[in-house]
């Protein structure tokens, strides 16, 4: 009896020592790799965060995929195709990285298709006009770049490396979007109106992409303690605003925030209140496109079944 | 039913003469499709002139707990490095 108790205490101290060693590694700025010891919480948090990120890339193909057949020129069509293809690739990088944590991609995909997994709230908004292609590249990819540049220094090796690869490719996404917006903003009155309308619809949801304000973010403290993320939601959101305000001014488009004001002392652009009720409502599944996105993903999965089956049948026939 | 096929690790060579480096992995039913998938995922911008794919279960690796004893003899043998040796001043080509 005494022996069992002793072993249990020793086990506990062992775990405590392992945790202390792990946190010392984090403190020293070391990178954690798949086979290293890690607290179960670290593993769970990473699986959650990384799978949500991968799902976001995958679902993110849909709002822009919507306009491939209606791009106004061949150049725009080629560019949009390349961008959407990139998003598929980005999803794949991150799913691969998530699998290193001991979860199967099939399980992650099931969670997405049955609606239990979350993905970035931004992709639950509809892409209503060609100008949306511009604002998505400019705002949504712009926000993603701010976030991903920070995550490239994440403590978990596979995640950081996936981010580095993605960052290299993401820059063209933002540029092509801003180029579309510039073209429209310098075009006919109708084009300018279309651009301004898209800006009005995508601005606030883009700010929400950075997640809840720091005080309301339940996971942030732990993620930052373990250097999974290095900067806070609010810090990144502010950086995005500061970058984007001059870009909007340069093309004579207004951002739909009457409270936007430069703080001369800090050099930051102060902005108005975010409608967090909208954010939580969309996360819960009540956004304008949540059901459609899920339906589209499920349909694509079902319709693709014959391709997977054919590939397997071919491989079996020829490789045995 | 898992119809995703096998998991393959991907190694790409960025240019002639460079070593193949690990790029990530892909799922595919066979090697030919794995190569095609690897090209589509890891080489959209011409990052590879050559691609290798290896079934993941055919990769064998050291584990972190091995690290100390397995590699031990190799990091404290200074005589394996040229700096360990002294050469008279003025002698060239040594």
mmCIF file of C-alpha atoms in Angstrom:
data_model
loop_
_atom_site.group_PDB
_atom_site.id
_atom_site.type_symbol
_atom_site.label_atom_id
_atom_site.label_comp_id
_atom_site.label_asym_id
_atom_site.label_seq_id
_atom_site.Cartn_x
_atom_site.Cartn_y
_atom_site.Cartn_z
ATOM 1 C CA UNK A 1 0.000 0.000 0.000
ATOM 2 C CA UNK A 2 2.751 2.355 1.076
ATOM 3 C CA UNK A 3 4.737 1.396 -2.024
ATOM 4 C CA UNK A 4 1.832 2.304 -4.356
ATOM 5 C CA UNK A 5 1.463 5.676 -2.660
ATOM 6 C CA UNK A 6 5.202 6.272 -2.905
ATOM 7 C CA UNK A 7 5.190 5.447 -6.615
ATOM 8 C CA UNK A 8 2.264 7.829 -7.164
ATOM 9 C CA UNK A 9 4.075 10.655 -5.367
ATOM 10 C CA UNK A 10 7.256 9.944 -7.361
ATOM 11 C CA UNK A 11 5.209 9.943 -10.578
ATOM 12 C CA UNK A 12 3.723 13.309 -9.647
ATOM 13 C CA UNK A 13 7.106 14.846 -8.848
ATOM 14 C CA UNK A 14 8.393 13.399 -12.110
ATOM 15 C CA UNK A 15 5.611 15.188 -14.000
ATOM 16 C CA UNK A 16 6.337 18.408 -12.119
ATOM 17 C CA UNK A 17 10.021 18.140 -12.984
ATOM 18 C CA UNK A 18 9.209 17.453 -16.638
ATOM 19 C CA UNK A 19 6.954 20.516 -16.716
ATOM 20 C CA UNK A 20 9.640 22.664 -15.104
ATOM 21 C CA UNK A 21 12.213 21.440 -17.640
ATOM 22 C CA UNK A 22 9.774 22.081 -20.490
ATOM 23 C CA UNK A 23 9.050 25.623 -19.322
ATOM 24 C CA UNK A 24 12.782 26.268 -18.942
ATOM 25 C CA UNK A 25 13.237 25.207 -22.573
ATOM 26 C CA UNK A 26 10.495 27.619 -23.628
ATOM 27 C CA UNK A 27 12.118 30.364 -21.562
ATOM 28 C CA UNK A 28 15.448 29.743 -23.332
ATOM 29 C CA UNK A 29 13.672 30.158 -26.667
ATOM 30 C CA UNK A 30 14.100 26.533 -27.662
ATOM 31 C CA UNK A 31 11.911 24.977 -30.341
ATOM 32 C CA UNK A 32 9.707 22.037 -29.341
ATOM 33 C CA UNK A 33 9.599 19.193 -31.854
ATOM 34 C CA UNK A 34 7.020 16.383 -32.263
ATOM 35 C CA UNK A 35 8.864 13.718 -30.272
ATOM 36 C CA UNK A 36 9.808 16.010 -27.362
ATOM 37 C CA UNK A 37 7.968 15.719 -24.057
ATOM 38 C CA UNK A 38 5.211 18.337 -23.751
ATOM 39 C CA UNK A 39 2.419 18.979 -21.267
ATOM 40 C CA UNK A 40 -0.891 17.511 -22.386
ATOM 41 C CA UNK A 41 -2.399 21.030 -22.237
ATOM 42 C CA UNK A 42 0.257 22.300 -24.681
ATOM 43 C CA UNK A 43 -0.552 19.469 -27.075
ATOM 44 C CA UNK A 44 -4.328 20.032 -26.788
ATOM 45 C CA UNK A 45 -4.054 23.798 -27.240
ATOM 46 C CA UNK A 46 -1.870 23.366 -30.305
ATOM 47 C CA UNK A 47 -4.182 20.784 -31.852
ATOM 48 C CA UNK A 48 -7.098 23.161 -31.337
ATOM 49 C CA UNK A 49 -5.297 26.243 -32.638
ATOM 50 C CA UNK A 50 -3.560 24.596 -35.583
ATOM 51 C CA UNK A 51 -6.589 22.610 -36.769
ATOM 52 C CA UNK A 52 -8.717 25.783 -36.655
ATOM 53 C CA UNK A 53 -6.057 27.491 -38.722
ATOM 54 C CA UNK A 54 -5.968 24.637 -41.267
ATOM 55 C CA UNK A 55 -9.769 24.564 -41.499
ATOM 56 C CA UNK A 56 -9.743 28.326 -42.095
ATOM 57 C CA UNK A 57 -7.456 27.955 -45.104
ATOM 58 C CA UNK A 58 -9.622 25.176 -46.484
ATOM 59 C CA UNK A 59 -12.964 26.923 -45.985
ATOM 60 C CA UNK A 60 -11.261 30.150 -47.080
ATOM 61 C CA UNK A 61 -11.100 28.813 -50.620
ATOM 62 C CA UNK A 62 -14.872 29.229 -50.922
ATOM 63 C CA UNK A 63 -15.558 33.002 -50.878
ATOM 64 C CA UNK A 64 -12.981 33.546 -53.618
ATOM 65 C CA UNK A 65 -13.748 30.321 -55.476
ATOM 66 C CA UNK A 66 -17.171 31.890 -55.903
ATOM 67 C CA UNK A 67 -15.798 34.469 -58.361
ATOM 68 C CA UNK A 68 -13.356 32.446 -60.468
ATOM 69 C CA UNK A 69 -15.872 31.977 -63.295
ATOM 70 C CA UNK A 70 -16.796 35.668 -63.189
ATOM 71 C CA UNK A 71 -13.380 37.319 -63.057
ATOM 72 C CA UNK A 72 -13.383 40.395 -65.328
ATOM 73 C CA UNK A 73 -10.256 39.435 -67.304
ATOM 74 C CA UNK A 74 -8.044 36.435 -68.031
ATOM 75 C CA UNK A 75 -5.271 37.914 -65.907
ATOM 76 C CA UNK A 76 -7.599 38.316 -62.941
ATOM 77 C CA UNK A 77 -8.883 34.769 -63.430
ATOM 78 C CA UNK A 78 -5.380 33.268 -63.497
ATOM 79 C CA UNK A 79 -4.409 35.238 -60.412
ATOM 80 C CA UNK A 80 -7.526 34.208 -58.477
ATOM 81 C CA UNK A 81 -7.039 30.552 -59.434
ATOM 82 C CA UNK A 82 -3.438 30.715 -58.221
ATOM 83 C CA UNK A 83 -4.496 32.314 -54.958
ATOM 84 C CA UNK A 84 -7.220 29.731 -54.242
ATOM 85 C CA UNK A 85 -4.767 26.960 -55.101
ATOM 86 C CA UNK A 86 -2.344 28.469 -52.586
ATOM 87 C CA UNK A 87 -5.026 28.384 -49.886
ATOM 88 C CA UNK A 88 -5.510 24.653 -50.458
ATOM 89 C CA UNK A 89 -1.756 24.228 -50.129
ATOM 90 C CA UNK A 90 -1.670 26.285 -46.948
ATOM 91 C CA UNK A 91 -4.407 24.153 -45.428
ATOM 92 C CA UNK A 92 -2.389 21.056 -46.310
ATOM 93 C CA UNK A 93 0.806 22.404 -44.714
ATOM 94 C CA UNK A 94 -1.031 23.088 -41.472
ATOM 95 C CA UNK A 95 -2.971 19.802 -41.436
ATOM 96 C CA UNK A 96 0.388 18.013 -41.874
ATOM 97 C CA UNK A 97 1.882 20.000 -39.030
ATOM 98 C CA UNK A 98 -1.136 19.262 -36.803
ATOM 99 C CA UNK A 99 -0.812 15.529 -37.441
ATOM 100 C CA UNK A 100 2.634 15.589 -35.819
ATOM 101 C CA UNK A 101 0.781 16.061 -32.521
ATOM 102 C CA UNK A 102 -0.718 12.594 -32.729
ATOM 103 C CA UNK A 103 -4.080 13.207 -34.355
ATOM 104 C CA UNK A 104 -5.171 11.858 -37.718
ATOM 105 C CA UNK A 105 -6.093 14.267 -40.501
ATOM 106 C CA UNK A 106 -9.229 12.203 -41.151
ATOM 107 C CA UNK A 107 -10.417 12.964 -37.599
ATOM 108 C CA UNK A 108 -9.772 16.690 -38.105
ATOM 109 C CA UNK A 109 -11.669 16.675 -41.387
ATOM 110 C CA UNK A 110 -14.580 14.833 -39.769
ATOM 111 C CA UNK A 111 -14.739 17.516 -37.082
ATOM 112 C CA UNK A 112 -14.905 20.208 -39.758
ATOM 113 C CA UNK A 113 -17.540 18.441 -41.850
ATOM 114 C CA UNK A 114 -19.807 17.604 -38.917
ATOM 115 C CA UNK A 115 -19.688 21.181 -37.649
ATOM 116 C CA UNK A 116 -17.880 20.597 -34.367
ATOM 117 C CA UNK A 117 -14.646 22.315 -35.406
ATOM 118 C CA UNK A 118 -14.287 26.081 -35.544
ATOM 119 C CA UNK A 119 -12.609 28.103 -38.249
ATOM 120 C CA UNK A 120 -11.968 31.790 -38.678
ATOM 121 C CA UNK A 121 -15.191 33.802 -38.383
ATOM 122 C CA UNK A 122 -14.281 35.875 -41.448
ATOM 123 C CA UNK A 123 -15.128 33.105 -43.895
ATOM 124 C CA UNK A 124 -18.751 33.110 -42.799
ATOM 125 C CA UNK A 125 -19.370 36.331 -44.727
ATOM 126 C CA UNK A 126 -20.529 36.313 -48.356
ATOM 127 C CA UNK A 127 -18.498 37.587 -51.303
ATOM 128 C CA UNK A 128 -21.119 39.726 -53.031
ATOM 129 C CA UNK A 129 -19.202 41.546 -55.769
ATOM 130 C CA UNK A 130 -15.948 41.446 -57.676
ATOM 131 C CA UNK A 131 -14.684 44.209 -55.376
ATOM 132 C CA UNK A 132 -14.903 41.694 -52.527
ATOM 133 C CA UNK A 133 -11.971 39.880 -54.172
ATOM 134 C CA UNK A 134 -10.022 43.089 -53.656
ATOM 135 C CA UNK A 135 -10.989 43.631 -50.034
ATOM 136 C CA UNK A 136 -10.482 39.976 -49.142
ATOM 137 C CA UNK A 137 -6.906 40.082 -50.438
ATOM 138 C CA UNK A 138 -6.215 43.470 -48.887
ATOM 139 C CA UNK A 139 -7.917 43.060 -45.483
ATOM 140 C CA UNK A 140 -8.271 39.334 -44.847
ATOM 141 C CA UNK A 141 -4.903 38.231 -46.205
ATOM 142 C CA UNK A 142 -3.429 41.433 -44.796
ATOM 143 C CA UNK A 143 -4.655 40.508 -41.332
ATOM 144 C CA UNK A 144 -3.485 36.918 -41.824
ATOM 145 C CA UNK A 145 0.006 38.173 -42.707
ATOM 146 C CA UNK A 146 0.198 40.188 -39.475
ATOM 147 C CA UNK A 147 -0.852 37.122 -37.495
ATOM 148 C CA UNK A 148 1.271 34.593 -39.356
ATOM 149 C CA UNK A 149 4.443 36.670 -39.287
ATOM 150 C CA UNK A 150 4.184 36.584 -35.519
ATOM 151 C CA UNK A 151 3.395 32.849 -35.435
ATOM 152 C CA UNK A 152 6.515 32.103 -37.520
ATOM 153 C CA UNK A 153 8.337 32.437 -34.198
ATOM 154 C CA UNK A 154 6.034 30.003 -32.378
ATOM 155 C CA UNK A 155 7.632 27.566 -29.953
ATOM 156 C CA UNK A 156 6.267 24.515 -31.792
ATOM 157 C CA UNK A 157 8.641 23.687 -34.655
ATOM 158 C CA UNK A 158 6.267 22.236 -37.263
ATOM 159 C CA UNK A 159 3.823 25.142 -36.796
ATOM 160 C CA UNK A 160 6.530 27.796 -37.062
ATOM 161 C CA UNK A 161 7.990 26.185 -40.189
ATOM 162 C CA UNK A 162 4.559 25.951 -41.829
ATOM 163 C CA UNK A 163 4.089 29.677 -41.085
ATOM 164 C CA UNK A 164 7.410 30.592 -42.701
ATOM 165 C CA UNK A 165 6.452 28.742 -45.859
ATOM 166 C CA UNK A 166 3.007 30.366 -45.864
ATOM 167 C CA UNK A 167 4.344 33.889 -45.264
ATOM 168 C CA UNK A 168 6.474 33.659 -48.408
ATOM 169 C CA UNK A 169 3.380 32.919 -50.479
ATOM 170 C CA UNK A 170 0.918 35.168 -48.684
ATOM 171 C CA UNK A 171 2.445 38.455 -49.830
ATOM 172 C CA UNK A 172 1.177 38.124 -53.370
ATOM 173 C CA UNK A 173 -2.314 37.501 -51.966
ATOM 174 C CA UNK A 174 -2.439 40.872 -50.295
ATOM 175 C CA UNK A 175 -0.844 42.675 -53.253
ATOM 176 C CA UNK A 176 -3.246 41.293 -55.851
ATOM 177 C CA UNK A 177 -6.176 42.298 -53.640
ATOM 178 C CA UNK A 178 -4.930 45.838 -53.196
ATOM 179 C CA UNK A 179 -4.246 46.048 -56.946
ATOM 180 C CA UNK A 180 -7.892 45.143 -57.637
ATOM 181 C CA UNK A 181 -9.061 47.790 -55.164
ATOM 182 C CA UNK A 182 -6.753 50.427 -56.637
ATOM 183 C CA UNK A 183 -8.015 49.680 -60.146
ATOM 184 C CA UNK A 184 -11.642 49.999 -59.037
ATOM 185 C CA UNK A 185 -11.040 53.056 -56.869
ATOM 186 C CA UNK A 186 -9.445 54.821 -59.840
ATOM 187 C CA UNK A 187 -12.163 53.671 -62.225
ATOM 188 C CA UNK A 188 -15.714 54.684 -63.041
ATOM 189 C CA UNK A 189 -18.110 56.068 -60.439
ATOM 190 C CA UNK A 190 -19.838 52.693 -60.343
ATOM 191 C CA UNK A 191 -16.526 50.879 -59.742
ATOM 192 C CA UNK A 192 -15.563 53.301 -56.977
ATOM 193 C CA UNK A 193 -18.940 52.700 -55.352
ATOM 194 C CA UNK A 194 -18.463 48.919 -55.592
ATOM 195 C CA UNK A 195 -15.039 49.189 -53.951
ATOM 196 C CA UNK A 196 -16.317 51.414 -51.141
ATOM 197 C CA UNK A 197 -19.250 49.076 -50.524
ATOM 198 C CA UNK A 198 -16.928 46.074 -50.208
ATOM 199 C CA UNK A 199 -14.693 48.001 -47.804
ATOM 200 C CA UNK A 200 -17.733 48.899 -45.697
ATOM 201 C CA UNK A 201 -18.721 45.240 -45.390
ATOM 202 C CA UNK A 202 -15.320 43.651 -44.806
ATOM 203 C CA UNK A 203 -13.577 46.126 -42.467
ATOM 204 C CA UNK A 204 -15.090 45.245 -39.092
ATOM 205 C CA UNK A 205 -15.164 41.446 -39.647
ATOM 206 C CA UNK A 206 -11.455 41.717 -40.566
ATOM 207 C CA UNK A 207 -10.692 43.403 -37.252
ATOM 208 C CA UNK A 208 -12.568 40.559 -35.523
ATOM 209 C CA UNK A 209 -10.178 38.064 -37.169
ATOM 210 C CA UNK A 210 -7.636 38.850 -34.464
ATOM 211 C CA UNK A 211 -9.936 37.307 -31.895
ATOM 212 C CA UNK A 212 -11.453 38.634 -28.687
ATOM 213 C CA UNK A 213 -9.861 41.514 -26.871
ATOM 214 C CA UNK A 214 -7.045 40.284 -24.601
ATOM 215 C CA UNK A 215 -9.081 40.449 -21.399
ATOM 216 C CA UNK A 216 -11.827 38.309 -22.951
ATOM 217 C CA UNK A 217 -9.547 35.793 -24.595
ATOM 218 C CA UNK A 218 -9.648 32.589 -22.519
ATOM 219 C CA UNK A 219 -6.731 30.849 -24.219
ATOM 220 C CA UNK A 220 -4.316 33.727 -24.721
ATOM 221 C CA UNK A 221 -2.566 33.698 -21.348
ATOM 222 C CA UNK A 222 -1.559 30.049 -21.611
ATOM 223 C CA UNK A 223 -0.609 30.309 -25.276
ATOM 224 C CA UNK A 224 1.631 33.263 -24.564
ATOM 225 C CA UNK A 225 3.176 31.656 -21.468
ATOM 226 C CA UNK A 226 4.272 28.767 -23.646
ATOM 227 C CA UNK A 227 5.225 31.061 -26.549
ATOM 228 C CA UNK A 228 2.815 29.398 -28.928
ATOM 229 C CA UNK A 229 1.892 32.955 -29.734
ATOM 230 C CA UNK A 230 4.218 35.813 -29.018
ATOM 231 C CA UNK A 231 2.002 38.884 -29.342
ATOM 232 C CA UNK A 232 -1.478 39.516 -28.025
ATOM 233 C CA UNK A 233 -4.675 39.823 -30.072
ATOM 234 C CA UNK A 234 -5.002 43.539 -29.363
ATOM 235 C CA UNK A 235 -1.376 44.253 -30.263
ATOM 236 C CA UNK A 236 -1.756 42.541 -33.634
ATOM 237 C CA UNK A 237 -5.093 44.176 -34.321
ATOM 238 C CA UNK A 238 -3.574 47.597 -33.659
ATOM 239 C CA UNK A 239 -0.677 46.815 -35.994
ATOM 240 C CA UNK A 240 -3.103 45.861 -38.762
ATOM 241 C CA UNK A 241 -5.106 49.072 -38.316
ATOM 242 C CA UNK A 242 -1.953 51.215 -38.333
ATOM 243 C CA UNK A 243 -0.783 49.572 -41.583
ATOM 244 C CA UNK A 244 -4.134 49.771 -43.336
ATOM 245 C CA UNK A 245 -5.368 53.304 -42.627
ATOM 246 C CA UNK A 246 -2.739 54.988 -44.857
ATOM 247 C CA UNK A 247 -3.385 52.346 -47.550
ATOM 248 C CA UNK A 248 -7.076 53.308 -47.611
ATOM 249 C CA UNK A 249 -6.227 56.995 -47.751
ATOM 250 C CA UNK A 250 -3.914 56.371 -50.697
ATOM 251 C CA UNK A 251 -6.866 55.167 -52.806
ATOM 252 C CA UNK A 252 -9.420 57.649 -51.440
ATOM 253 C CA UNK A 253 -11.564 55.042 -49.762
ATOM 254 C CA UNK A 254 -12.971 55.618 -46.295
ATOM 255 C CA UNK A 255 -12.933 53.016 -43.571
ATOM 256 C CA UNK A 256 -16.402 52.695 -42.008
ATOM 257 C CA UNK A 257 -15.346 53.971 -38.581
ATOM 258 C CA UNK A 258 -16.224 57.549 -37.595
ATOM 259 C CA UNK A 259 -14.104 57.135 -34.438
ATOM 260 C CA UNK A 260 -10.887 56.458 -36.342
ATOM 261 C CA UNK A 261 -8.408 59.041 -35.074
ATOM 262 C CA UNK A 262 -4.633 59.341 -34.998
ATOM 263 C CA UNK A 263 -3.183 59.549 -31.494
ATOM 264 C CA UNK A 264 -0.273 61.958 -32.052
ATOM 265 C CA UNK A 265 1.491 60.806 -28.886
ATOM 266 C CA UNK A 266 1.491 57.050 -29.475
ATOM 267 C CA UNK A 267 1.454 57.213 -33.271
ATOM 268 C CA UNK A 268 -1.347 54.647 -33.304
ATOM 269 C CA UNK A 269 -4.721 54.953 -35.009
ATOM 270 C CA UNK A 270 -7.416 54.698 -32.347
ATOM 271 C CA UNK A 271 -10.533 52.947 -33.586
ATOM 272 C CA UNK A 272 -14.155 52.545 -32.518
ATOM 273 C CA UNK A 273 -15.897 49.751 -30.627
ATOM 274 C CA UNK A 274 -16.085 46.327 -32.193
ATOM 275 C CA UNK A 275 -19.482 44.665 -32.156
ATOM 276 C CA UNK A 276 -18.451 41.574 -30.215
ATOM 277 C CA UNK A 277 -21.997 40.273 -30.172
ATOM 278 C CA UNK A 278 -21.775 39.851 -33.935
ATOM 279 C CA UNK A 279 -18.450 38.034 -33.552
ATOM 280 C CA UNK A 280 -19.746 35.524 -30.983
ATOM 281 C CA UNK A 281 -22.944 35.046 -32.949
ATOM 282 C CA UNK A 282 -20.984 34.191 -36.092
ATOM 283 C CA UNK A 283 -18.647 31.855 -34.167
ATOM 284 C CA UNK A 284 -21.690 30.080 -32.757
ATOM 285 C CA UNK A 285 -22.861 29.304 -36.275
ATOM 286 C CA UNK A 286 -25.316 32.100 -36.984
ATOM 287 C CA UNK A 287 -23.271 34.096 -39.461
ATOM 288 C CA UNK A 288 -24.652 34.795 -42.948
ATOM 289 C CA UNK A 289 -22.770 31.914 -44.579
ATOM 290 C CA UNK A 290 -22.010 29.332 -41.886
ATOM 291 C CA UNK A 291 -24.508 26.783 -43.177
ATOM 292 C CA UNK A 292 -23.544 27.322 -46.815
ATOM 293 C CA UNK A 293 -19.835 26.915 -46.069
ATOM 294 C CA UNK A 294 -20.406 23.646 -44.256
ATOM 295 C CA UNK A 295 -22.751 22.419 -46.977
ATOM 296 C CA UNK A 296 -20.231 23.271 -49.696
ATOM 297 C CA UNK A 297 -17.430 21.455 -47.877
ATOM 298 C CA UNK A 298 -19.561 18.380 -47.310
ATOM 299 C CA UNK A 299 -20.693 18.329 -50.939
ATOM 300 C CA UNK A 300 -17.110 18.643 -52.170
ATOM 301 C CA UNK A 301 -16.107 15.758 -49.922
ATOM 302 C CA UNK A 302 -18.970 13.556 -51.142
ATOM 303 C CA UNK A 303 -18.486 14.448 -54.792
ATOM 304 C CA UNK A 304 -14.774 13.731 -54.521
ATOM 305 C CA UNK A 305 -15.314 10.230 -53.156
ATOM 306 C CA UNK A 306 -15.168 8.553 -56.567
ATOM 307 C CA UNK A 307 -11.775 10.157 -57.247
ATOM 308 C CA UNK A 308 -10.316 8.793 -54.007
ATOM 309 C CA UNK A 309 -11.828 5.368 -54.675
ATOM 310 C CA UNK A 310 -10.559 5.315 -58.254
ATOM 311 C CA UNK A 311 -7.061 6.268 -57.137
ATOM 312 C CA UNK A 312 -7.010 3.482 -54.572
ATOM 313 C CA UNK A 313 -8.387 0.935 -57.043
ATOM 314 C CA UNK A 314 -5.769 1.926 -59.620
ATOM 315 C CA UNK A 315 -2.976 1.703 -57.092
ATOM 316 C CA UNK A 316 -4.143 -1.707 -55.907
ATOM 317 C CA UNK A 317 -4.380 -3.018 -59.456
ATOM 318 C CA UNK A 318 -0.977 -1.808 -60.609
ATOM 319 C CA UNK A 319 1.216 -1.988 -57.562
ATOM 320 C CA UNK A 320 0.634 -5.488 -56.250
ATOM 321 C CA UNK B 1 -13.337 4.001 -44.207
ATOM 322 C CA UNK B 2 -9.979 5.632 -44.706
ATOM 323 C CA UNK B 3 -9.754 6.270 -48.414
ATOM 324 C CA UNK B 4 -6.934 8.786 -48.246
ATOM 325 C CA UNK B 5 -4.205 6.340 -49.183
ATOM 326 C CA UNK B 6 -0.756 6.192 -47.672
ATOM 327 C CA UNK B 7 1.246 8.955 -46.002
ATOM 328 C CA UNK B 8 4.459 9.925 -47.787
ATOM 329 C CA UNK B 9 7.295 12.194 -46.650
ATOM 330 C CA UNK B 10 8.439 14.616 -49.346
ATOM 331 C CA UNK B 11 12.030 15.685 -50.032
ATOM 332 C CA UNK B 12 12.754 18.380 -52.604
ATOM 333 C CA UNK B 13 15.933 19.490 -54.340
ATOM 334 C CA UNK B 14 15.909 23.227 -54.972
ATOM 335 C CA UNK B 15 18.503 23.224 -57.760
ATOM 336 C CA UNK B 16 21.054 21.014 -59.474
ATOM 337 C CA UNK B 17 23.689 19.862 -57.027
ATOM 338 C CA UNK B 18 21.778 20.802 -53.877
ATOM 339 C CA UNK B 19 20.769 18.137 -51.346
ATOM 340 C CA UNK B 20 17.174 16.986 -51.090
ATOM 341 C CA UNK B 21 15.514 18.540 -48.054
ATOM 342 C CA UNK B 22 12.416 17.506 -46.138
ATOM 343 C CA UNK B 23 9.491 19.658 -47.252
ATOM 344 C CA UNK B 24 6.554 17.998 -45.510
ATOM 345 C CA UNK B 25 4.216 15.167 -46.378
ATOM 346 C CA UNK B 26 1.294 14.190 -48.637
ATOM 347 C CA UNK B 27 -1.378 11.514 -48.724
ATOM 348 C CA UNK B 28 -1.607 9.451 -51.943
ATOM 349 C CA UNK B 29 -2.683 6.017 -53.154
ATOM 350 C CA UNK B 30 0.667 5.244 -54.792
ATOM 351 C CA UNK B 31 4.124 6.660 -55.479
ATOM 352 C CA UNK B 32 3.246 8.227 -58.839
ATOM 353 C CA UNK B 33 0.316 10.132 -57.360
ATOM 354 C CA UNK B 34 2.436 11.036 -54.337
ATOM 355 C CA UNK B 35 4.994 12.669 -56.633
ATOM 356 C CA UNK B 36 2.258 14.591 -58.450
ATOM 357 C CA UNK B 37 0.670 15.725 -55.195
ATOM 358 C CA UNK B 38 4.083 16.702 -53.831
ATOM 359 C CA UNK B 39 4.727 18.800 -56.939
ATOM 360 C CA UNK B 40 1.331 20.521 -56.546
ATOM 361 C CA UNK B 41 1.757 21.183 -52.830
ATOM 362 C CA UNK B 42 5.479 21.915 -52.462
ATOM 363 C CA UNK B 43 6.533 23.278 -55.815
ATOM 364 C CA UNK B 44 3.989 25.786 -57.148
ATOM 365 C CA UNK B 45 6.713 28.350 -57.618
ATOM 366 C CA UNK B 46 9.417 26.135 -59.026
ATOM 367 C CA UNK B 47 10.943 25.397 -55.633
ATOM 368 C CA UNK B 48 11.949 21.912 -56.768
ATOM 369 C CA UNK B 49 13.871 20.483 -59.712
ATOM 370 C CA UNK B 50 13.646 17.014 -58.215
ATOM 371 C CA UNK B 51 11.290 15.361 -55.723
ATOM 372 C CA UNK B 52 11.649 12.192 -53.651
ATOM 373 C CA UNK B 53 8.733 10.610 -51.789
ATOM 374 C CA UNK B 54 9.160 7.952 -49.124
ATOM 375 C CA UNK B 55 6.346 6.132 -47.293
ATOM 376 C CA UNK B 56 6.399 7.636 -43.805
ATOM 377 C CA UNK B 57 6.604 4.243 -42.148
ATOM 378 C CA UNK B 58 9.869 3.645 -44.003
ATOM 379 C CA UNK B 59 11.581 6.538 -42.267
ATOM 380 C CA UNK B 60 13.536 5.509 -39.206
ATOM 381 C CA UNK B 61 14.749 8.179 -36.818
ATOM 382 C CA UNK B 62 16.594 8.718 -33.585
ATOM 383 C CA UNK B 63 14.428 9.879 -30.722
ATOM 384 C CA UNK B 64 15.162 12.814 -28.404
ATOM 385 C CA UNK B 65 15.690 10.494 -25.430
ATOM 386 C CA UNK B 66 18.428 8.749 -27.445
ATOM 387 C CA UNK B 67 20.126 12.005 -28.108
ATOM 388 C CA UNK B 68 22.667 12.101 -25.304
ATOM 389 C CA UNK B 69 24.132 8.612 -25.344
ATOM 390 C CA UNK B 70 23.620 7.973 -29.059
ATOM 391 C CA UNK B 71 25.546 11.052 -30.171
ATOM 392 C CA UNK B 72 27.821 11.262 -27.146
ATOM 393 C CA UNK B 73 31.174 10.395 -28.652
ATOM 394 C CA UNK B 74 30.897 12.987 -31.410
ATOM 395 C CA UNK B 75 30.726 16.306 -29.593
ATOM 396 C CA UNK B 76 33.816 16.206 -27.413
ATOM 397 C CA UNK B 77 36.513 15.048 -29.780
ATOM 398 C CA UNK B 78 38.233 18.304 -30.641
ATOM 399 C CA UNK B 79 40.971 16.427 -32.508
ATOM 400 C CA UNK B 80 38.434 15.864 -35.310
ATOM 401 C CA UNK B 81 38.677 19.589 -36.105
ATOM 402 C CA UNK B 82 41.586 21.352 -37.810
ATOM 403 C CA UNK B 83 41.816 24.059 -35.129
ATOM 404 C CA UNK B 84 43.132 21.469 -32.677
ATOM 405 C CA UNK B 85 46.488 21.323 -34.405
ATOM 406 C CA UNK B 86 49.390 23.778 -34.310
ATOM 407 C CA UNK B 87 51.516 24.469 -37.349
ATOM 408 C CA UNK B 88 54.784 26.444 -37.386
ATOM 409 C CA UNK B 89 54.341 30.083 -38.432
ATOM 410 C CA UNK B 90 54.926 30.895 -42.033
ATOM 411 C CA UNK B 91 54.319 27.401 -43.394
ATOM 412 C CA UNK B 92 51.690 27.603 -46.118
ATOM 413 C CA UNK B 93 49.125 25.122 -47.415
ATOM 414 C CA UNK B 94 48.805 23.128 -44.153
#
